[in-house]
Structure formats: structure tokens, C-alpha cells
Amino acid sequence: MLKVKGLELAVSIDERYAKPLRAAKRAIRRLRTRASRRLVRGSNPAIVESPGAIERKRKIGVVAWYHTVDVGHGVTTPGFFDQRPVLHHYHLPESLAGQRALDVATFDGFWAFEFERRGAAEVIATDVQAFWDVDLSPARRACMATEELNHPVGTGFAIAHDLRQSRVKRQLVNVYELTPDRVGMFDLVMCSDLLLHLNNPIRALQRIRSVCRGWALIVDMYDPRLDPAGRDLVHYCGGVSETIWWTFSLTALEQMIRDAGFRSVRLLDRFELDSANAERLPPRAVFRADA
Amino acid sequence: MIARVVRVSGVELALRVDERYVKPLRAVRNALRSKPIAPVRTDVGENGRNGSVASSALAAEVAGTEWYHTMDLGQGVVTPGFFDHRPVLDRYHLAASLAGARVLDVATYNGFWAFEFERRGAAEVVATDIERFADIDMAPARRAAMTDEELTRATGTGFGIAHRALGSRVRREIVDVYDLSPERFGTFDLVMCSDLLLHLTNPIRALQRVRSVTRKSAYIADLYDPYLDRCGPKGLLHYRGGIDDYVWWTFSLSALEAMIVDAGFSKVTMLDRFELVPRTMTSAPPHVVFRADA
């Protein structure tokens, strides 16, 4: 039984989820306060900051950040994930000149801006509109206030886009609705840390394949414990904690990508990336899938 | 694991099939490819009724299509279904009488469950299904390997024959499980979801939709793999890729139960587990039946 904002909800939560749910709630609260706290901690009064830096810090201070994004003047957003130290694990080409690139579920836009920085001719970044559109479990949805559900996804994107004077185009398209008619075809498609948050990673991969004329980078967490079983195992996590529905074995993830219709699938790299609150997370795998 | 390379319409598939499934899978494929088998005649030798005009017309009609469910249509005609649920019917623990109940059979196919609910006196039975095979959750390679004729084949031929033969009042509606909603057909006292989830890319969403139209109880029956709950953490699924017989997953008991709970049911009870071996096969993974109360 949960009591939220004076409302008693007859949602029975499985024992197994009570703890992760509470942890998720705490994590969200932490995330909300983190941005402002880190800004204060990060600013060093001994260094005289340029007006540009001060203005940037003020602008990025109003939202919680998922991505650490360089917004110029030595200022970076205090993201939950900082991909910069592990960027080489993604094995991106130095130059993407002439390429049309798609960043699926861009959130704060780290990958979209990175593709632009590498000279892509055109970068499209897609996302859902609000948390309402995320694949939430009914229990999770019931716990969320209307304002949380209506909260736009990736509020940081517009701020970073503005500060970087970016030409990346952001489009509101759910991954399940990607079609060549809607967004065209792409030389490079990025799908980073998305599949674990989806009810239907199979369909998502099929839609990604449908708009890929070159290659796709599919990055996700995997569970090394699952691979020795010798079959394509997937661990169902229930979508309650951090909206994580699955962790994949390497072989299952690879097979899912293949089954989506990619001609060749290669494991490029594996690495660990901890979150900003030093939370130890499962390792990540980077697959390259050629259309 | 057996590694196989399958080439379909110029697409090369590296398909890995678990050793244990190779034989049953082949049997299923062969069964599906084989010509429809003549319907079983239970009236042979019965005095005088043998070979009546009506029954031979029905027998001919039944022989003209493929059957998934084994059903007694009367007049001495039993459909030669791939599955025969009749010997294991008690394992589903259905109420003997469904008088007054509004019942939904999701993905009814030949309609065995819908007709069974009607037989048990349900006030109203709605049976839903997709229209054509093309509407199945198919892997792109599987879809590419199918002819237009196969893709546009109607799913309801057998249902129609049985419906007429039984003089049934069951209402068949074309609606994908993912599109079930109370707005469309209302809510139901009993919802049956039998051997469907393994064929879906999104069993989670399907269960959420099933929950949305359940006002009392849903029966969720599916195959499971007992090995999965012994080889690692709880909640494992075996991803199967949807190529062979549109099977995307085999579930562990713990994963299936958690999925049903997470769909928003207040109470989930495992009613039974049993073997249900399809005709033409010698073994199959076991079945489990859950009752999920709204």
C-alpha cells in the first residue's frame, strides 16, 4: 500500500520491488538536488570567471542533467553520466564529414552534439516528448504525479543546443515510430543506453534498422553472469527501478540486433562507466551493426 | 548450441538453436509443412449415422484447412488439431459453470477456448484475433521468407467452420492484443490468454492490455523452461528470435510470474503445471497456468 500526496493507492508492490522503488525515489530526489549542489561545489572563487562562463552556469543550473555536455567557456553540465572519458570505447570515426547521423533518444543531446562536432552534414536527434511517453510499468506510473508525467524529456537539450549554437535538429519521434518516411535514412544511427528502458527492444531495433543505410552503434548494459549459460538469456527487471526492464546477456543482445535485419554485427568494445553518484553499474557493450 | 547458417532471400542468418530444441522444432516445422491431415472420425461404426450427408460435408470442410486446436464439432467430426487440450482441460481449473460471466478469449485462433466457455454457460463470449498472418510479430527474415499468399492468409477459417458447426453465438472480433482496451469491448469477468505470450515481441505490453480489460480474473498459460530458474538469477527469459514458429521467448516461471504481477494484477496464483505434447511430437517444454486476479 502506497500513500502518495495524501492519496491512498491500492497498488500492491511485490516485495522484491519495494526496495528498488524506494531507491529509485531517493535517486530521483538526489538527481534533482545534484545539479545545483554540484554547481556550487564546482565553482572556485579563486578563479575569476568570464562573464560567458558565469552566464552559462546560470543557464544550465535550472535543470537536472543526464549527460555531461561541454557548453563552452570551460563550462560543462553536471551530468549523471559523463561519456567523455570513455569516448574512445565507442570507436567513432574522427570525421563524420558528409554523413547524415541519427541520435535515437537523445535526451540532453551528448551524442548528437558529438556527431556535429565531428563534422556530420546533418544530425537528427529524436526523443519522446514527456516522461508520460516512457515505457513505464503501471505501478511506476501510479506512483508519479501528473506534473512528473507531463515533465518534458531532455529539457537540457534546448539549453545546450542554444549555448553550443548547434544546428542539430531535434524531432519528437518515439523509437517505435521511426520510419524512412518520417525521418529519412541515415549513414550512422546511435542507440545508446536505450534498449534496457524499453518494453520492446526487438521492435525498437527493427525500427532502427529500417532507417539505417550505413551502420548503427548499439550500446547497452549487459550482465556477464548470463553468458556462461550458453544460450541467449535476458534478465527481466520489471521496469520499476530507474525504468529498467531488462539486462541482456551479450549473446542475446547480439542476436536481437542480428534478428532486426542487420547484415553483420560486431562487438566493438566493452567497458565500465559509473554514474555521477559513484554507483557501480553493470558493464556496457558497444556493437556495430551494418545494414 | 547448434550453429546454423540460414540464407533467406539473399539474407544470411547466423541462427543458433539450442540442442534441446532442434528436434521439437523440426517436428513442428514438418507438421506445419505437411498436408492437412484428415479429420478424425469418431462416428465410425455408430449405427446408421455413419456417413450422413451433413457430417461428410462438415468432414470435407474440416479436411480442407489446417487446424491448431482439436475440437469436437459434433456429427462425429473432431478437428485434427496440432494441440489437443481436452485431456488436460482440468489443469486449467476453470469453473464448471460460467453462467452470467462475460468472457474474453485473446488470440482465439480456431476458437477452442471460446467455444469451451460458451459450453460452460458464459453469458457472452468475445474471441479476438488478428486478421492475417502478416499481423503476427515476425522477424524481418521470417517475413521475407514468406509468400504473399502465406502473409495474407486469414487466421479465422477454422474458427468460422467450427462456429457454424457448433451453432455458436461467440462473437469474433479482429483486434490485436496490443490494442485491447475497456473502451473497445468493455471489461470481462474472465480473460483467457493461452499460449500467446511466447509469440509476442512485447509480452509486457500485452499483459498490461489484458489487465486493462480484466475486471475479475485472467488465466495466463504459456510454455516455460524449468532450467532457467536453476541457472542464474530469478527472472530469466530465453530469447528465441521469432524465426521458428514465431517463438520469441521461453520464460522462466519466475519471469512470467513477475511480468504478470507487474502488469498490475493484485494477486497472481500458479494453478498448475503440466505436459502438453503437440500431435506429431514426442516431447515439448512444460506448460504453466497462472490465474491473475484484477
Coordinates of C-alpha atoms in Angstrom, one line a residue:
Chain A
M1 CA 0.0 0.0 0.0
L2 CA 1.4 3.4 -1.0
K3 CA 0.4 6.8 0.2
V4 CA 1.3 9.5 -2.3
K5 CA 0.3 13.1 -1.7
G6 CA -2.4 12.1 0.7
L7 CA -3.9 9.6 -1.9
E8 CA -4.0 6.0 -0.9
L9 CA -3.3 3.8 -3.8
A10 CA -4.3 0.2 -3.8
V11 CA -1.2 -0.8 -5.6
S12 CA 0.3 -4.0 -4.3
I13 CA 4.0 -4.0 -4.9
D14 CA 5.9 -7.2 -5.0
E15 CA 8.3 -7.5 -2.0
R16 CA 11.1 -7.7 -4.5
Y17 CA 10.3 -4.2 -5.8
A18 CA 9.8 -2.3 -2.6
K19 CA 13.5 -1.8 -2.1
P20 CA 14.4 -0.8 -5.6
L21 CA 11.3 1.5 -5.7
R22 CA 12.5 3.3 -2.6
A23 CA 16.0 3.5 -4.0
A24 CA 14.6 4.9 -7.3
K25 CA 12.7 7.6 -5.4
R26 CA 15.8 8.5 -3.5
A27 CA 17.8 8.6 -6.7
I28 CA 15.3 11.0 -8.3
R29 CA 15.4 13.3 -5.4
R30 CA 19.2 13.2 -5.4
L31 CA 19.3 13.9 -9.1
R32 CA 17.1 16.9 -8.6
T33 CA 19.3 18.5 -6.0
R34 CA 22.6 17.4 -7.5
A35 CA 22.6 19.9 -10.3
S36 CA 22.5 22.9 -8.1
R37 CA 24.8 21.4 -5.5
R38 CA 27.5 20.4 -8.0
L39 CA 27.4 23.8 -9.5
V40 CA 28.2 25.4 -6.1
R41 CA 30.9 22.8 -5.4
G42 CA 32.4 23.2 -8.9
S43 CA 32.8 26.9 -8.8
N44 CA 36.1 28.0 -7.5
P45 CA 36.0 31.6 -6.2
A46 CA 39.8 31.9 -6.6
I47 CA 39.4 31.8 -10.4
V48 CA 37.9 34.9 -12.0
E49 CA 35.3 33.5 -14.4
S50 CA 34.5 35.1 -17.7
P51 CA 31.0 36.7 -18.0
G52 CA 30.3 34.0 -20.6
A53 CA 31.1 31.2 -18.1
I54 CA 29.0 32.8 -15.4
E55 CA 26.1 33.2 -17.8
R56 CA 26.4 29.6 -18.9
K57 CA 26.5 28.3 -15.4
R58 CA 23.3 30.3 -14.6
K59 CA 21.6 28.9 -17.7
I60 CA 22.5 25.3 -17.1
G61 CA 21.7 25.5 -13.4
V62 CA 17.9 25.4 -13.9
V63 CA 17.6 21.8 -14.9
A64 CA 18.9 18.3 -13.9
W65 CA 21.3 16.9 -16.4
Y66 CA 21.7 13.3 -17.6
H67 CA 24.6 14.0 -19.9
T68 CA 27.8 15.9 -19.2
V69 CA 27.9 18.3 -22.1
D70 CA 30.5 20.9 -22.9
V71 CA 28.7 24.2 -23.3
G72 CA 31.8 26.3 -24.0
H73 CA 33.8 28.8 -21.9
G74 CA 35.2 25.9 -19.9
V75 CA 31.7 25.0 -18.6
T76 CA 30.3 21.5 -18.6
T77 CA 26.9 20.4 -17.5
P78 CA 26.8 18.3 -14.3
G79 CA 25.5 15.1 -15.9
F80 CA 24.5 11.8 -14.4
F81 CA 26.7 10.2 -17.0
D82 CA 30.0 11.6 -18.3
Q83 CA 30.8 9.8 -21.6
R84 CA 33.9 11.8 -22.3
P85 CA 36.5 9.6 -20.5
V86 CA 35.1 6.5 -22.3
L87 CA 34.5 8.1 -25.7
H88 CA 37.3 6.0 -27.3
H89 CA 35.4 2.8 -26.4
Y90 CA 32.8 3.8 -29.0
H91 CA 35.3 3.7 -31.9
L92 CA 33.7 6.6 -33.7
P93 CA 35.4 7.8 -36.9
E94 CA 37.3 11.1 -36.3
S95 CA 35.4 12.7 -39.1
L96 CA 31.8 12.2 -40.0
A97 CA 32.0 14.7 -42.9
G98 CA 29.2 14.3 -45.3
Q99 CA 27.3 11.9 -43.1
R100 CA 23.7 12.0 -42.1
A101 CA 23.5 10.9 -38.4
L102 CA 20.6 10.0 -36.1
D103 CA 20.8 10.0 -32.4
V104 CA 17.9 8.0 -31.0
A105 CA 16.5 9.1 -27.6
T106 CA 19.0 11.9 -27.5
F107 CA 17.9 13.2 -24.0
D108 CA 20.4 16.1 -23.3
G109 CA 22.0 15.5 -26.7
F110 CA 25.5 14.5 -25.9
W111 CA 25.8 12.1 -28.9
A112 CA 24.1 14.4 -31.3
F113 CA 26.4 17.3 -30.4
E114 CA 29.4 14.9 -30.6
F115 CA 28.4 13.9 -34.2
E116 CA 28.0 17.5 -35.1
R117 CA 31.5 18.3 -33.7
R118 CA 32.9 15.5 -35.8
G119 CA 31.5 17.3 -38.9
A120 CA 28.4 15.3 -39.8
A121 CA 26.5 17.0 -42.6
E122 CA 23.2 16.7 -40.8
V123 CA 22.3 15.4 -37.4
I124 CA 18.8 14.5 -36.3
A125 CA 18.1 13.9 -32.6
T126 CA 14.9 12.1 -31.7
D127 CA 13.2 11.8 -28.3
V128 CA 9.9 11.3 -26.7
Q129 CA 8.0 14.4 -25.5
A130 CA 7.4 13.8 -21.9
F131 CA 8.0 11.1 -19.2
W132 CA 4.4 10.1 -19.9
D133 CA 5.7 8.6 -23.2
V134 CA 8.3 6.4 -21.5
D135 CA 7.6 2.7 -21.2
L136 CA 6.5 2.9 -17.5
S137 CA 5.1 0.0 -15.6
P138 CA 1.6 0.6 -14.2
A139 CA 2.9 0.6 -10.6
R140 CA 5.6 3.2 -11.5
R141 CA 3.1 5.3 -13.4
A142 CA 0.7 5.2 -10.5
C143 CA 3.5 6.5 -8.2
M144 CA 4.2 9.5 -10.4
A145 CA 2.4 12.8 -10.0
T146 CA 0.8 14.3 -13.1
E147 CA 3.4 17.0 -13.2
E148 CA 6.2 14.4 -13.2
L149 CA 4.5 12.5 -16.1
N150 CA 4.0 15.7 -18.0
H151 CA 7.6 16.8 -17.4
P152 CA 9.3 17.3 -20.8
V153 CA 12.1 14.9 -21.6
G154 CA 15.5 16.4 -22.2
T155 CA 14.9 20.0 -21.1
G156 CA 18.7 20.3 -21.1
F157 CA 18.8 19.7 -24.8
A158 CA 17.4 23.1 -25.7
I159 CA 19.8 24.9 -23.3
A160 CA 22.9 23.0 -24.6
H161 CA 21.7 23.5 -28.2
D162 CA 21.5 27.2 -27.6
L163 CA 24.8 27.6 -25.8
R164 CA 26.6 25.5 -28.4
Q165 CA 24.9 27.3 -31.3
S166 CA 24.1 23.9 -32.6
R167 CA 22.4 23.1 -35.9
V168 CA 21.2 19.6 -34.7
K169 CA 17.5 19.1 -35.4
R170 CA 15.5 17.6 -32.6
Q171 CA 12.4 15.7 -33.5
L172 CA 9.8 14.2 -31.3
V173 CA 9.5 10.7 -32.6
N174 CA 9.2 7.6 -30.4
V175 CA 11.8 4.9 -31.4
Y176 CA 8.9 2.6 -32.2
E177 CA 7.7 5.0 -34.8
L178 CA 11.0 5.6 -36.7
T179 CA 10.4 5.1 -40.4
P180 CA 12.2 6.2 -43.5
D181 CA 9.1 8.2 -44.4
R182 CA 9.2 10.1 -41.1
V183 CA 12.9 10.8 -40.7
G184 CA 14.7 9.6 -43.8
M185 CA 17.7 7.3 -44.0
F186 CA 21.0 7.6 -42.1
D187 CA 24.6 6.7 -42.6
L188 CA 25.0 6.4 -38.8
V189 CA 22.4 5.6 -36.2
M190 CA 23.2 5.8 -32.5
C191 CA 21.2 3.9 -29.9
S192 CA 22.9 4.3 -26.6
D193 CA 21.6 3.0 -23.3
L194 CA 18.0 2.9 -24.6
L195 CA 17.1 -0.7 -25.1
L196 CA 17.1 -1.6 -21.4
H197 CA 14.4 1.1 -20.8
L198 CA 12.1 -0.4 -23.4
N199 CA 9.2 -2.9 -23.2
N200 CA 10.0 -3.9 -26.7
P201 CA 13.7 -3.7 -27.6
I202 CA 13.0 -6.1 -30.5
R203 CA 10.6 -3.7 -32.2
A204 CA 12.9 -0.8 -31.5
L205 CA 15.9 -2.5 -33.2
Q206 CA 13.7 -3.3 -36.2
R207 CA 12.7 0.4 -36.5
I208 CA 16.3 1.4 -36.2
R209 CA 17.3 -1.0 -38.9
S210 CA 14.6 0.5 -41.1
V211 CA 16.2 3.9 -41.1
C212 CA 19.8 2.8 -41.3
R213 CA 21.6 2.8 -44.7
G214 CA 25.1 2.6 -43.3
W215 CA 25.8 1.4 -39.8
A216 CA 24.4 1.6 -36.3
L217 CA 26.0 1.7 -32.9
I218 CA 24.0 -0.2 -30.4
V219 CA 25.2 0.3 -26.8
D220 CA 23.7 -1.1 -23.7
M221 CA 24.4 -2.6 -20.3
Y222 CA 24.9 -6.3 -20.2
D223 CA 25.0 -8.9 -17.4
P224 CA 28.2 -11.0 -17.6
R225 CA 26.7 -13.6 -15.4
L226 CA 24.2 -14.6 -18.1
D227 CA 26.6 -15.6 -20.8
P228 CA 28.1 -18.8 -19.4
A229 CA 24.7 -20.5 -19.6
G230 CA 25.4 -21.0 -23.3
R231 CA 22.1 -19.6 -24.5
D232 CA 20.6 -16.2 -25.3
L233 CA 19.4 -15.1 -21.8
V234 CA 17.7 -11.9 -20.9
H235 CA 17.1 -10.9 -17.3
Y236 CA 13.6 -9.3 -16.8
C237 CA 13.9 -6.5 -14.2
G238 CA 10.4 -5.2 -14.2
G239 CA 10.8 -1.5 -15.2
V240 CA 10.4 -0.3 -11.6
S241 CA 13.8 0.8 -10.6
E242 CA 15.1 3.5 -13.0
T243 CA 12.7 2.2 -15.6
I244 CA 15.0 -0.7 -16.4
W245 CA 13.1 -3.5 -18.0
W246 CA 16.0 -5.9 -18.9
T247 CA 19.6 -6.6 -18.7
F248 CA 20.8 -8.6 -21.6
S249 CA 23.4 -11.3 -22.0
L250 CA 26.0 -10.3 -24.7
T251 CA 24.8 -13.2 -26.9
A252 CA 21.1 -12.3 -26.6
L253 CA 21.8 -8.6 -27.4
E254 CA 23.9 -9.5 -30.3
Q255 CA 21.3 -12.0 -31.6
M256 CA 18.5 -9.4 -31.2
I257 CA 20.4 -6.9 -33.3
R258 CA 21.1 -9.6 -35.9
D259 CA 17.4 -10.6 -36.0
A260 CA 16.4 -7.0 -36.6
G261 CA 17.9 -7.5 -40.0
F262 CA 21.4 -6.2 -39.9
R263 CA 23.8 -7.9 -42.2
S264 CA 26.7 -8.1 -39.8
V265 CA 27.0 -7.4 -36.1
R266 CA 30.3 -7.0 -34.3
L267 CA 31.2 -6.5 -30.7
L268 CA 33.5 -3.4 -30.8
D269 CA 34.2 -2.9 -27.1
R270 CA 33.2 -3.4 -23.5
F271 CA 33.7 -1.0 -20.7
E272 CA 32.5 0.2 -17.4
L273 CA 31.0 3.6 -16.8
D274 CA 29.9 4.6 -13.3
S275 CA 27.2 7.2 -12.7
A276 CA 27.9 10.6 -11.1
N277 CA 26.8 9.3 -7.7
A278 CA 29.6 6.7 -8.0
E279 CA 27.0 4.0 -8.3
R280 CA 28.6 0.8 -9.6
L281 CA 26.8 -0.3 -12.8
P282 CA 26.9 -3.3 -15.0
P283 CA 29.4 -3.1 -17.8
R284 CA 28.4 -1.8 -21.2
A285 CA 28.8 -3.4 -24.6
V286 CA 29.2 -1.5 -27.9
F287 CA 28.0 -3.3 -31.0
R288 CA 28.5 -2.1 -34.6
A289 CA 25.7 -3.3 -36.8
D290 CA 26.0 -2.9 -40.6
A291 CA 22.9 -2.5 -42.7
Chain B
M1 CA 24.0 -24.9 -29.2
I2 CA 23.9 -25.7 -32.8
A3 CA 25.1 -23.0 -35.1
R4 CA 23.3 -22.9 -38.4
V5 CA 23.5 -20.5 -41.2
V6 CA 20.2 -19.9 -43.0
R7 CA 20.0 -18.0 -46.2
V8 CA 16.7 -16.3 -46.8
S9 CA 16.1 -14.2 -49.9
G10 CA 19.8 -13.3 -50.0
V11 CA 20.0 -12.5 -46.3
E12 CA 22.4 -14.7 -44.4
L13 CA 21.3 -15.5 -40.9
A14 CA 23.6 -17.0 -38.3
L15 CA 21.0 -18.9 -36.4
R16 CA 21.9 -20.6 -33.2
V17 CA 19.5 -23.2 -31.9
D18 CA 19.8 -24.8 -28.5
E19 CA 20.4 -28.5 -28.9
R20 CA 17.3 -29.5 -26.9
Y21 CA 15.0 -27.6 -29.2
V22 CA 16.3 -28.8 -32.5
K23 CA 14.2 -32.0 -32.6
P24 CA 10.9 -30.5 -31.4
L25 CA 11.4 -27.5 -33.7
R26 CA 11.9 -29.7 -36.7
A27 CA 8.8 -31.7 -35.8
V28 CA 6.8 -28.5 -35.5
R29 CA 8.1 -27.3 -38.9
N30 CA 7.4 -30.6 -40.5
A31 CA 3.9 -30.7 -39.1
L32 CA 3.2 -27.2 -40.4
R33 CA 4.5 -28.0 -43.8
S34 CA 2.7 -31.3 -44.1
K35 CA -0.7 -31.5 -45.8
P36 CA -3.7 -31.1 -43.7
I37 CA -4.5 -34.4 -42.0
A38 CA -7.9 -36.0 -42.5
P39 CA -10.2 -35.2 -39.6
V40 CA -10.6 -37.9 -37.0
R41 CA -13.9 -39.6 -37.4
T42 CA -15.3 -40.7 -34.1
D43 CA -18.6 -41.9 -35.6
V44 CA -17.2 -44.9 -37.5
G45 CA -19.4 -47.9 -36.6
E46 CA -22.1 -45.9 -35.0
N47 CA -25.4 -47.3 -36.1
G48 CA -26.8 -45.7 -39.1
R49 CA -25.4 -42.1 -38.6
N50 CA -22.1 -43.0 -40.2
G51 CA -21.6 -41.2 -43.5
S52 CA -24.6 -38.9 -43.3
V53 CA -24.7 -36.1 -45.8
A54 CA -24.3 -33.3 -43.2
S55 CA -21.3 -35.0 -41.4
S56 CA -19.5 -35.8 -44.6
A57 CA -19.9 -32.2 -45.8
L58 CA -18.5 -31.0 -42.5
A59 CA -15.7 -33.6 -42.6
A60 CA -14.8 -32.4 -46.1
E61 CA -14.8 -28.8 -44.9
V62 CA -12.6 -29.6 -41.9
A63 CA -10.2 -31.6 -44.1
G64 CA -9.8 -28.5 -46.3
T65 CA -8.0 -26.4 -43.8
E66 CA -5.2 -26.7 -41.2
W67 CA -6.1 -27.0 -37.5
Y68 CA -4.3 -25.7 -34.4
H69 CA -7.0 -26.8 -31.9
T70 CA -8.5 -30.2 -31.6
M71 CA -12.3 -29.7 -31.2
D72 CA -15.3 -32.0 -31.3
L73 CA -17.6 -30.3 -33.7
G74 CA -20.4 -32.9 -33.3
Q75 CA -21.7 -35.0 -36.1
G76 CA -18.8 -37.3 -35.3
V77 CA -16.2 -34.8 -36.6
V78 CA -13.2 -33.9 -34.5
T79 CA -10.7 -31.4 -35.9
P80 CA -7.1 -32.8 -36.3
G81 CA -5.5 -30.0 -34.3
F82 CA -1.8 -29.6 -33.5
F83 CA -2.8 -29.3 -29.8
D84 CA -5.4 -31.3 -28.0
H85 CA -6.3 -29.5 -24.8
R86 CA -9.1 -31.9 -23.9
P87 CA -7.1 -34.4 -21.9
V88 CA -5.5 -31.5 -19.8
L89 CA -8.6 -29.4 -19.5
D90 CA -8.8 -29.9 -15.7
R91 CA -5.3 -28.5 -15.4
Y92 CA -6.7 -25.1 -16.2
H93 CA -9.0 -25.2 -13.2
L94 CA -11.9 -23.4 -14.8
A95 CA -15.2 -23.1 -13.0
A96 CA -17.6 -25.8 -14.2
S97 CA -20.3 -23.1 -14.7
L98 CA -19.6 -19.7 -16.2
A99 CA -23.2 -18.7 -16.0
G100 CA -23.6 -15.0 -16.2
A101 CA -20.0 -14.3 -16.9
R102 CA -18.6 -12.1 -19.7
V103 CA -15.6 -13.8 -21.1
L104 CA -12.8 -12.9 -23.5
D105 CA -10.6 -15.3 -25.4
V106 CA -7.5 -13.5 -26.6
A107 CA -5.9 -14.7 -29.8
T108 CA -8.6 -17.3 -30.2
Y109 CA -7.3 -18.9 -33.4
N110 CA -9.6 -21.9 -34.0
G111 CA -11.6 -21.0 -31.0
F112 CA -11.2 -23.9 -28.7
W113 CA -11.3 -21.8 -25.5
A114 CA -14.1 -19.5 -26.7
F115 CA -16.3 -22.5 -27.5
E116 CA -15.4 -24.1 -24.2
F117 CA -16.5 -21.0 -22.3
E118 CA -19.7 -20.9 -24.2
R119 CA -20.3 -24.6 -23.4
R120 CA -19.9 -23.7 -19.7
G121 CA -22.7 -21.3 -20.0
A122 CA -20.9 -17.9 -20.2
A123 CA -23.5 -15.1 -20.9
E124 CA -21.2 -13.6 -23.5
V125 CA -18.0 -14.7 -25.1
V126 CA -15.8 -12.4 -27.2
A127 CA -13.0 -14.0 -29.1
T128 CA -10.3 -11.7 -30.5
D129 CA -7.7 -12.4 -33.1
I130 CA -5.5 -10.7 -35.7
E131 CA -6.9 -10.8 -39.2
R132 CA -4.0 -12.2 -41.3
F133 CA -0.7 -14.0 -40.6
A134 CA 1.1 -10.8 -41.7
D135 CA -0.1 -9.2 -38.4
I136 CA 1.9 -11.7 -36.3
D137 CA 5.0 -10.3 -34.6
M138 CA 7.5 -11.6 -37.2
A139 CA 11.2 -11.3 -37.5
P140 CA 12.1 -9.5 -40.7
A141 CA 13.9 -12.6 -42.0
R142 CA 10.8 -14.7 -41.4
R143 CA 8.6 -12.2 -43.1
A144 CA 10.9 -12.1 -46.1
A145 CA 10.8 -15.8 -46.4
M146 CA 7.0 -15.9 -46.6
T147 CA 5.0 -15.7 -49.8
D148 CA 2.3 -13.0 -50.2
E149 CA -0.2 -15.9 -50.1
E150 CA 1.0 -17.0 -46.7
L151 CA 1.1 -13.5 -45.3
T152 CA -2.4 -12.6 -46.4
R153 CA -3.8 -16.0 -45.3
A154 CA -6.8 -15.4 -42.9
T155 CA -6.4 -16.7 -39.4
G156 CA -10.1 -17.3 -38.9
T157 CA -11.0 -20.1 -41.4
G158 CA -11.1 -22.9 -38.9
F159 CA -12.9 -20.7 -36.4
G160 CA -15.6 -20.0 -39.0
I161 CA -16.1 -23.7 -39.8
A162 CA -16.3 -24.6 -36.1
H163 CA -18.6 -21.6 -35.3
R164 CA -21.1 -22.7 -37.9
A165 CA -20.9 -26.4 -37.0
L166 CA -21.4 -25.7 -33.3
G167 CA -24.2 -23.1 -33.9
S168 CA -22.1 -20.9 -31.7
R169 CA -23.0 -17.4 -30.6
V170 CA -19.4 -16.4 -29.8
R171 CA -18.5 -13.0 -31.2
R172 CA -15.2 -12.9 -33.0
E173 CA -13.5 -9.5 -33.3
I174 CA -10.4 -8.5 -35.1
V175 CA -8.2 -6.7 -32.6
D176 CA -4.5 -7.1 -31.8
V177 CA -3.8 -7.9 -28.1
Y178 CA -1.8 -4.7 -28.0
D179 CA -4.9 -2.7 -28.9
L180 CA -7.2 -4.2 -26.2
S181 CA -8.9 -1.5 -24.2
P182 CA -12.0 -1.2 -22.0
E183 CA -13.2 1.5 -24.4
R184 CA -13.3 -1.0 -27.3
F185 CA -15.2 -4.1 -25.9
G186 CA -15.7 -3.3 -22.2
T187 CA -14.3 -5.4 -19.3
F188 CA -14.5 -9.1 -18.7
D189 CA -15.1 -11.4 -15.7
L190 CA -12.7 -13.9 -17.3
V191 CA -9.9 -13.3 -19.8
M192 CA -8.0 -16.2 -21.4
C193 CA -4.5 -15.7 -22.7
S194 CA -3.3 -19.2 -23.7
D195 CA 0.0 -19.9 -25.5
L196 CA 0.2 -16.3 -26.8
L197 CA 3.0 -14.5 -24.9
L198 CA 5.8 -16.6 -26.3
H199 CA 4.8 -15.4 -29.8
L200 CA 4.9 -11.7 -29.0
T201 CA 7.9 -9.3 -29.1
N202 CA 6.2 -7.4 -26.3
P203 CA 4.6 -9.7 -23.7
I204 CA 4.8 -6.9 -21.2
R205 CA 2.5 -4.6 -23.1
A206 CA 0.2 -7.5 -24.0
L207 CA -0.2 -8.3 -20.3
Q208 CA -0.8 -4.7 -19.5
R209 CA -3.6 -4.6 -22.1
V210 CA -5.0 -7.9 -20.8
R211 CA -5.1 -6.4 -17.3
S212 CA -6.9 -3.3 -18.6
V213 CA -9.9 -5.4 -19.7
T214 CA -10.0 -7.8 -16.8
R215 CA -12.5 -7.0 -14.1
K216 CA -12.1 -10.3 -12.2
S217 CA -9.6 -13.0 -13.3
A218 CA -7.3 -13.7 -16.2
Y219 CA -5.8 -17.1 -17.0
I220 CA -2.4 -16.8 -18.4
A221 CA -1.0 -20.1 -19.8
D222 CA 2.3 -20.5 -21.5
L223 CA 5.3 -22.7 -22.1
Y224 CA 8.2 -22.4 -19.6
D225 CA 11.7 -23.7 -19.3
P226 CA 12.4 -25.2 -15.8
Y227 CA 16.1 -25.0 -16.4
L228 CA 16.1 -21.2 -16.4
D229 CA 15.2 -20.9 -12.7
R230 CA 18.1 -23.1 -11.8
C231 CA 20.9 -21.4 -13.8
G232 CA 21.1 -17.9 -12.5
P233 CA 19.1 -15.1 -11.1
K234 CA 15.3 -15.2 -11.0
G235 CA 13.5 -13.6 -13.8
L236 CA 15.3 -15.1 -16.8
L237 CA 14.0 -15.4 -20.3
H238 CA 15.4 -17.3 -23.2
Y239 CA 15.4 -15.2 -26.3
R240 CA 14.5 -17.3 -29.3
G241 CA 14.4 -14.8 -32.1
G242 CA 10.9 -15.4 -33.6
I243 CA 12.2 -17.4 -36.6
D244 CA 10.9 -20.9 -35.8
D245 CA 7.1 -20.9 -35.3
Y246 CA 7.1 -17.2 -34.3
V247 CA 8.5 -18.1 -30.9
W248 CA 10.3 -15.1 -29.4
W249 CA 10.9 -16.3 -25.9
T250 CA 10.7 -19.2 -23.4
F251 CA 10.0 -17.9 -19.9
S252 CA 11.3 -19.0 -16.6
L253 CA 8.4 -19.4 -14.1
S254 CA 9.8 -16.5 -12.1
A255 CA 10.0 -14.2 -15.1
L256 CA 6.5 -15.0 -16.3
E257 CA 5.0 -14.6 -12.8
A258 CA 6.8 -11.2 -12.3
M259 CA 5.6 -10.0 -15.7
I260 CA 2.0 -10.8 -14.8
V261 CA 2.4 -9.1 -11.4
D262 CA 4.0 -6.1 -12.9
A263 CA 1.1 -5.7 -15.4
G264 CA -1.0 -4.6 -12.4
F265 CA -2.8 -7.6 -11.1
S266 CA -3.4 -7.7 -7.4
K267 CA -2.9 -11.4 -6.9
V268 CA -1.2 -14.0 -9.1
T269 CA -1.5 -17.7 -8.3
M270 CA 0.2 -20.5 -10.1
L271 CA -2.6 -23.0 -10.6
D272 CA -0.9 -25.9 -12.3
R273 CA 2.0 -27.2 -14.4
F274 CA 1.7 -30.0 -16.9
E275 CA 2.9 -31.5 -20.1
L276 CA 1.0 -30.8 -23.3
V277 CA 2.7 -32.5 -26.2
P278 CA 1.5 -31.5 -29.7
R279 CA 0.4 -34.1 -32.1
T280 CA 3.4 -35.3 -34.3
M281 CA 5.8 -34.5 -31.4
T282 CA 7.2 -36.7 -28.7
S283 CA 8.1 -34.0 -26.2
A284 CA 7.7 -30.3 -25.6
P285 CA 8.5 -27.8 -22.8
P286 CA 6.0 -27.9 -20.0
H287 CA 3.0 -25.6 -19.6
V288 CA 2.2 -23.4 -16.7
V289 CA -1.2 -21.9 -15.8
F290 CA -1.4 -18.7 -13.8
R291 CA -4.6 -17.1 -12.5
A292 CA -4.3 -13.4 -12.1
D293 CA -6.9 -11.5 -10.2
A294 CA -7.6 -7.9 -11.0

